[in-house]
mmCIF file of C-alpha atoms in Angstrom:
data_model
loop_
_atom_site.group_PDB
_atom_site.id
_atom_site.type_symbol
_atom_site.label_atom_id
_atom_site.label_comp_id
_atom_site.label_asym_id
_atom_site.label_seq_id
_atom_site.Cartn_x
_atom_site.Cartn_y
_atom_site.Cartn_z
ATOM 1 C CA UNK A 127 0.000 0.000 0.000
ATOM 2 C CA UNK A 128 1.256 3.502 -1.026
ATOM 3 C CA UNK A 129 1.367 5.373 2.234
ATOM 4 C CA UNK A 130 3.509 8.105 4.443
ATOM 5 C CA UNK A 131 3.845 8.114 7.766
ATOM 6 C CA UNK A 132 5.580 11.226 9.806
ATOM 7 C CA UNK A 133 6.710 11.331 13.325
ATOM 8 C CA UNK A 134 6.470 13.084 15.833
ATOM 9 C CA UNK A 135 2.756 13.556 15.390
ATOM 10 C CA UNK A 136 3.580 17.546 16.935
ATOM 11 C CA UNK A 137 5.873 19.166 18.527
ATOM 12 C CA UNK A 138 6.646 22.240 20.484
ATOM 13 C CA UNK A 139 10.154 24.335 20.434
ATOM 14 C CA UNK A 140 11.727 27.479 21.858
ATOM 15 C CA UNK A 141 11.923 30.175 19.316
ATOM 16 C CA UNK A 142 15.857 29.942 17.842
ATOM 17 C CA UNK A 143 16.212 26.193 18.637
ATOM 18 C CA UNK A 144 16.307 23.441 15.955
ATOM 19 C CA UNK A 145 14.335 20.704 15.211
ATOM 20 C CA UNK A 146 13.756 17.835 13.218
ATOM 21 C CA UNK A 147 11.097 15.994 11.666
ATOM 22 C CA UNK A 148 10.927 12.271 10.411
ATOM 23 C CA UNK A 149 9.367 10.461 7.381
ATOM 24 C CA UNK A 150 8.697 7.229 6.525
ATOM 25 C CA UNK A 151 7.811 6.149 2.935
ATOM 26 C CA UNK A 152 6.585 3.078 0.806
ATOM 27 C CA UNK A 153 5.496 4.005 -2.835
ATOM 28 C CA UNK A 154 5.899 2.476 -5.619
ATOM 29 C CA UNK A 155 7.330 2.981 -8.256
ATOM 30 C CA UNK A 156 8.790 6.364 -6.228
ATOM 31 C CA UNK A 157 9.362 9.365 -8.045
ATOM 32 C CA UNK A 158 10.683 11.410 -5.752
ATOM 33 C CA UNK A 159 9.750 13.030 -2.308
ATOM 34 C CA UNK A 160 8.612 16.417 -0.954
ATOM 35 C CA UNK A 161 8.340 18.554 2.105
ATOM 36 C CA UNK A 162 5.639 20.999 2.200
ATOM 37 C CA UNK A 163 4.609 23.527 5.071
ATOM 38 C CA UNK A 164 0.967 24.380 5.285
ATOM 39 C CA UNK A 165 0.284 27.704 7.294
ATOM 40 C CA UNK A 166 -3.284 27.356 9.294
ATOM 41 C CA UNK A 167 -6.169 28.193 7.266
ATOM 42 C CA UNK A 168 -3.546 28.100 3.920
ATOM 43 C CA UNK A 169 -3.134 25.577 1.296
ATOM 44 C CA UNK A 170 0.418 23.841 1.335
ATOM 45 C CA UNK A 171 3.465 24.879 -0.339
ATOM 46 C CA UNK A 172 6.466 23.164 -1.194
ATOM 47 C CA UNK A 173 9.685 23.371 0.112
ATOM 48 C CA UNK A 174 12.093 20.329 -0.992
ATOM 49 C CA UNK A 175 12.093 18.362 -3.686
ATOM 50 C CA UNK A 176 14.126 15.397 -3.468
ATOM 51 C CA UNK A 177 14.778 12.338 -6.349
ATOM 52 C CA UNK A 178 15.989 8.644 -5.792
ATOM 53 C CA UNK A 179 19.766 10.098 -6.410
ATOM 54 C CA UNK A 180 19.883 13.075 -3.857
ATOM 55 C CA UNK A 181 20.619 12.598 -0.112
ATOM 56 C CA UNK A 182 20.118 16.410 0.778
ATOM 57 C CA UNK A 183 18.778 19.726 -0.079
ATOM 58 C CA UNK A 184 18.291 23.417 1.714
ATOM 59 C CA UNK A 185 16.179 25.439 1.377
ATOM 60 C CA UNK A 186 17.243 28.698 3.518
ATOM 61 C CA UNK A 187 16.856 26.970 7.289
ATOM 62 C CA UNK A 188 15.180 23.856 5.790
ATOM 63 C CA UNK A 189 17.829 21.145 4.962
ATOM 64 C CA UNK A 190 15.520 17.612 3.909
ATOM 65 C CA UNK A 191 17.783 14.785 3.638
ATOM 66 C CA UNK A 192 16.534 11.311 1.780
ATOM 67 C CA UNK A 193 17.833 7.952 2.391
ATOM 68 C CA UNK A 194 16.086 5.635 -0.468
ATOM 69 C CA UNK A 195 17.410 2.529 0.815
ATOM 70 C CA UNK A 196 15.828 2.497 3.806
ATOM 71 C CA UNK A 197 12.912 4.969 2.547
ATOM 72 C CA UNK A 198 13.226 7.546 5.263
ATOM 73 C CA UNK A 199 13.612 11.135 4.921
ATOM 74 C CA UNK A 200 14.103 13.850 7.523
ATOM 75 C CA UNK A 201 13.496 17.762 7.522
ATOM 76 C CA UNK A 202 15.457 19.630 9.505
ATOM 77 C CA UNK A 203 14.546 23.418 10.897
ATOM 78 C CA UNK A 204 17.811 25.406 12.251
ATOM 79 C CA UNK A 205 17.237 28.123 14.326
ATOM 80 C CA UNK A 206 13.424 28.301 14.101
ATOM 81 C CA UNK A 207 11.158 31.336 14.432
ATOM 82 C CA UNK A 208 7.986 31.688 15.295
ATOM 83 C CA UNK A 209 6.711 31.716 11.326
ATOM 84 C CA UNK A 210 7.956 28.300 11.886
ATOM 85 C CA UNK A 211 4.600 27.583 13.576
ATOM 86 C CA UNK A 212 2.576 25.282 11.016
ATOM 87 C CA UNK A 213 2.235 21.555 9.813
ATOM 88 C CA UNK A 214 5.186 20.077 7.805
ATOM 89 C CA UNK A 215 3.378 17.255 5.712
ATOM 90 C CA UNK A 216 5.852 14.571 3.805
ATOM 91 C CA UNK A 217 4.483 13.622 0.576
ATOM 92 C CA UNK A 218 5.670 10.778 -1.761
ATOM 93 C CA UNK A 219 5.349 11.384 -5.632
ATOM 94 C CA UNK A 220 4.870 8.031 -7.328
ATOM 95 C CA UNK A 221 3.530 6.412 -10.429
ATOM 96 C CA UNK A 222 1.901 8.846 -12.686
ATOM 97 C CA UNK A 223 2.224 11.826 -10.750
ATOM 98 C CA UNK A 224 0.345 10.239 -7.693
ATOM 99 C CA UNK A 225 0.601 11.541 -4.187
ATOM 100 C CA UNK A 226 0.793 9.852 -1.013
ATOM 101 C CA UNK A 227 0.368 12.372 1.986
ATOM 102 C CA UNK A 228 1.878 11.989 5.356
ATOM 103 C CA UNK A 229 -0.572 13.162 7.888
ATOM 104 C CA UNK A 230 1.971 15.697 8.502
ATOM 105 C CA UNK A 231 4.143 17.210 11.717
ATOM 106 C CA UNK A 232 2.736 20.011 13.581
ATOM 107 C CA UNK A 233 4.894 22.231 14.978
ATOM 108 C CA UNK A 234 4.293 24.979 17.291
ATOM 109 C CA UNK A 235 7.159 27.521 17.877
ATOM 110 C CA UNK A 236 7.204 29.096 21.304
ATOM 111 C CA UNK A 237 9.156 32.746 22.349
ATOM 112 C CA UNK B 134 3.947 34.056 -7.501
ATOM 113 C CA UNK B 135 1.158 33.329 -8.960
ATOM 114 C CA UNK B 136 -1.350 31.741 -6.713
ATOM 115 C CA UNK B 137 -4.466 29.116 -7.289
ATOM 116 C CA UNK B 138 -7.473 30.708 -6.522
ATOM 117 C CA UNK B 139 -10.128 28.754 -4.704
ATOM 118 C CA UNK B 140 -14.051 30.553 -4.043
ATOM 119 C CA UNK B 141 -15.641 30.176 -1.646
ATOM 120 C CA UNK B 142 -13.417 30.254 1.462
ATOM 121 C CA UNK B 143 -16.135 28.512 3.270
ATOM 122 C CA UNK B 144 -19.364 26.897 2.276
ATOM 123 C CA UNK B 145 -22.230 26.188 4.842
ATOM 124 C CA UNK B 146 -24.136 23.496 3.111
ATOM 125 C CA UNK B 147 -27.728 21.531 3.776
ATOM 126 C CA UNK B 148 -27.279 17.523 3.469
ATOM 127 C CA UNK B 149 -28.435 16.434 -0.078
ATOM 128 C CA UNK B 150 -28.007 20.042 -1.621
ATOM 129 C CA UNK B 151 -25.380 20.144 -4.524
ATOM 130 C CA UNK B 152 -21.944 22.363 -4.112
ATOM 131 C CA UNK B 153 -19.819 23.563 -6.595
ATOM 132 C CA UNK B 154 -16.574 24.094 -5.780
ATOM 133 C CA UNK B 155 -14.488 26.381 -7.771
ATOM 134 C CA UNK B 156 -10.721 26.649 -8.703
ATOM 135 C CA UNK B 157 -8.704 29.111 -10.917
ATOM 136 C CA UNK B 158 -5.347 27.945 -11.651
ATOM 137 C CA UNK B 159 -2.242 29.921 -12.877
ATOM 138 C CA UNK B 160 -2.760 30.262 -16.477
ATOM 139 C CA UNK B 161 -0.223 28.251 -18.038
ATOM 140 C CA UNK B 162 -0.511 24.934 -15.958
ATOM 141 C CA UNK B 163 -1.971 22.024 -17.850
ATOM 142 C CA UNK B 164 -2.732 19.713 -14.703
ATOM 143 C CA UNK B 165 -5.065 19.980 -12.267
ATOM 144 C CA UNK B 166 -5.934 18.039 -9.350
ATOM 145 C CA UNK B 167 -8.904 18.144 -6.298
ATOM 146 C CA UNK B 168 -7.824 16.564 -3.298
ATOM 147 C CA UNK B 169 -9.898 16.982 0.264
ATOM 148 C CA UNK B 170 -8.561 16.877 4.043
ATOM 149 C CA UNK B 171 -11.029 15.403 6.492
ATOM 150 C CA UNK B 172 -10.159 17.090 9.578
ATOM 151 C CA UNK B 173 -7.604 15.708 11.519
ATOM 152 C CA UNK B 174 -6.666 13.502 8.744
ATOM 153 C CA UNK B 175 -4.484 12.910 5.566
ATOM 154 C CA UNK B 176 -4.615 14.836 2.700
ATOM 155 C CA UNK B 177 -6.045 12.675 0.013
ATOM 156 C CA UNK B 178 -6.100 12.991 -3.602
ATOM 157 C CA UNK B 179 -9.901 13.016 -5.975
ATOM 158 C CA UNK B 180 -8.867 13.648 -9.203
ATOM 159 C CA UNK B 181 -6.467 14.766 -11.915
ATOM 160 C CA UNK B 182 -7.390 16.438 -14.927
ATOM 161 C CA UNK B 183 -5.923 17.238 -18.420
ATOM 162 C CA UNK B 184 -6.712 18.482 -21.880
ATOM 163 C CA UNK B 185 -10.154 18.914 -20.850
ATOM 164 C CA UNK B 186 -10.968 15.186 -18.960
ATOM 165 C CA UNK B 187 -10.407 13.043 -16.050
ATOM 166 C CA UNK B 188 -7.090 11.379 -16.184
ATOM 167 C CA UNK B 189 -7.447 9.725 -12.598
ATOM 168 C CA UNK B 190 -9.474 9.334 -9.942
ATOM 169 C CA UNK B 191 -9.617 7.479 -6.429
ATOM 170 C CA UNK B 192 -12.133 5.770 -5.201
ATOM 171 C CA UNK B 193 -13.547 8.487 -3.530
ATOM 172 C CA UNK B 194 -14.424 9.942 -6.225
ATOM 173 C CA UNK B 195 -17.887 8.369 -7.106
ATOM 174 C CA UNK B 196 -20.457 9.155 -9.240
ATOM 175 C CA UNK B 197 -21.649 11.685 -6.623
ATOM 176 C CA UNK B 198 -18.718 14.148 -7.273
ATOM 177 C CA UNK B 199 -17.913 15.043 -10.913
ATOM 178 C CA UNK B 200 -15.063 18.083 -12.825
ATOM 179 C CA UNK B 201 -14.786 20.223 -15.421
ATOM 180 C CA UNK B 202 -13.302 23.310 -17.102
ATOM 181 C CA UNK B 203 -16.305 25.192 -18.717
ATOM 182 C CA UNK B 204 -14.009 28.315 -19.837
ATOM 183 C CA UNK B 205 -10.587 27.582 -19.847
ATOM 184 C CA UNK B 206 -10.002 29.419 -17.316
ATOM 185 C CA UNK B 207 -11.924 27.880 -13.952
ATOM 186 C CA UNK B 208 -11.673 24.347 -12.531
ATOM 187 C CA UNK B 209 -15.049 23.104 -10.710
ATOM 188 C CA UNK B 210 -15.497 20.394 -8.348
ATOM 189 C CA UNK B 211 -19.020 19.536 -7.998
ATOM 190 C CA UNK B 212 -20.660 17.475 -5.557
ATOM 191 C CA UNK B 213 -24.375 16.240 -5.546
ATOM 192 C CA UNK B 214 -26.516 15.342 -3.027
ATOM 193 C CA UNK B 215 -23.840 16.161 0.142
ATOM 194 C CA UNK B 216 -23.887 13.930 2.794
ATOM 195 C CA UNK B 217 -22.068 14.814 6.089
ATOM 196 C CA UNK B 218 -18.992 13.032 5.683
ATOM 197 C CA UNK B 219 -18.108 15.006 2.947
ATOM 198 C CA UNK B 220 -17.391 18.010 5.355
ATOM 199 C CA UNK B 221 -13.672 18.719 4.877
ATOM 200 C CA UNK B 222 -11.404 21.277 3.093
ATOM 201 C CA UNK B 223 -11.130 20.789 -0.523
ATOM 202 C CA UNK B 224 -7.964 21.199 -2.108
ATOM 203 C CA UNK B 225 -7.426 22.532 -5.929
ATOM 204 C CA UNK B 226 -3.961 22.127 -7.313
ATOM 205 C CA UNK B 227 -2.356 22.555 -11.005
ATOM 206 C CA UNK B 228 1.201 21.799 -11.817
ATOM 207 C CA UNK B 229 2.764 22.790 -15.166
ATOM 208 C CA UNK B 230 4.127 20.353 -17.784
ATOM 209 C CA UNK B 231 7.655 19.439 -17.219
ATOM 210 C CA UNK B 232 7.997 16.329 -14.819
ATOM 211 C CA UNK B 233 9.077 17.264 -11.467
ATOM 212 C CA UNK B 234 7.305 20.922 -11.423
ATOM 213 C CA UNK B 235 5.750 20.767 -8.178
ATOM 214 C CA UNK B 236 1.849 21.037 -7.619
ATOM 215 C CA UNK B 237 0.756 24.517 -6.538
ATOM 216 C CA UNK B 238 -2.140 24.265 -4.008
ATOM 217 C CA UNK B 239 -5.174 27.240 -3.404
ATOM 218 C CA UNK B 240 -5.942 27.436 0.500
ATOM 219 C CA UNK B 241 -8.784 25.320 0.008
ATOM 220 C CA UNK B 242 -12.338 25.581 0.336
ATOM 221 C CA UNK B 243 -13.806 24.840 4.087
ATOM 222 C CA UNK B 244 -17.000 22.709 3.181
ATOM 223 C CA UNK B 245 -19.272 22.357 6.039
ATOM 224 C CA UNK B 246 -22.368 19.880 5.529
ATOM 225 C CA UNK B 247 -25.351 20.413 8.247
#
């Protein structure tokens, strides 16, 4: 079965600290794997993109890193701020342009 | 950036009225997707859509909901005959042609079913 899950399920962080956020994929035949953030009340947006032959990518304090071997990927927030506050959702592009959604990691950023 | 453009923000709906939905995507994308979020749940995907018909669709999309582009230019999801479970947020993307161009995403439509 096509499916994504993401842990933790939420978390909460002091303002300027880091975090990190796991997921778990298995698609088939995988296409390649993104992070998006959705703000509350806001559709989500994309923030990584990663294919089968990248391990990492930034994007400003965002770094995702992919391990297709063992299907996990991981999105890391340095020095977060308190627009940091939303749901990071994992999603798995597969087949013809299918998507399988994490249920996503909500993260609330605290001063 | 260009943005997807979803109307309403929030529909109030009786049970077993008919909604529609609607969607206007950035102007040169050529796929287009629905996808709902039950709250509290996954994000899952409807439909996809190209040169004017369905390309895909899960099985949630039954004969109750049905899509199309009547002017080029909008995207409408249509559902008949709501039932309460189909209270979520509804989800219009569109992506452009090349193969990894990501899916850009309106903020959704909050559909609530009384």
């Amino acid at each position: 079965k096509n499916q994504v899950e993401q842990s933790p399920q939420s978390l909460i962080i002091l303002e300027g600290k880091n975090c990190t956020l796991q997921c778990n994929y298995t698609v088939s035949p995988f296409s390649n794997l993104r992070w998006y953030k959705q703000d509350t009340g806001r559709g989500p947006v994309s923030l990584t993109i990663m294919t089968f032959s990248e391990n990492t990518k930034s994007n400003g304090r965002y770094t995702a890193t992919l391990d297709a071997d063992t299907k996990q990927s991981s999105l890391h927030i340095t020095a977060s701020q308190l627009s940091d506050s939303a749901s990071y959702i994992c999603v798995a592009h597969y087949g013809n342009n299918r998507l399988a959604f994490g249920k996503g990691n909500q993260v609330v950023v605290i001063p | 950036e260009p943005e997807v453009t979803q109307t309403p923000s929030h529909q109030v709906t009786q049970m077993g009225q008919e909604v529609i939905l609607r969607c206007v995507p950035i102007s040169n994308h050529l796929y287009f997707y629905w996808y709902r979020q039950i709250l509290g749940q996954k994000v899952e995907f409807l439909v996809s859509f190209y040169n004017n018909e369905i390309s895909e669709k899960s099985e949630i999309f039954d004969d109750q909901f049905s899509v199309e582009r009547p002017d080029g230019s909008n995207f409408t999801l249509k559902i008949r005959s709501t039932k309460l479970e189909d209270s979520a947020m509804y989800f219009c993307a569109a992506r452009g042609g090349m193969g990894n161009q990501p899916q850009h995403f309106g903020d959704g439509t909050r559909l609530s079913i009384l």
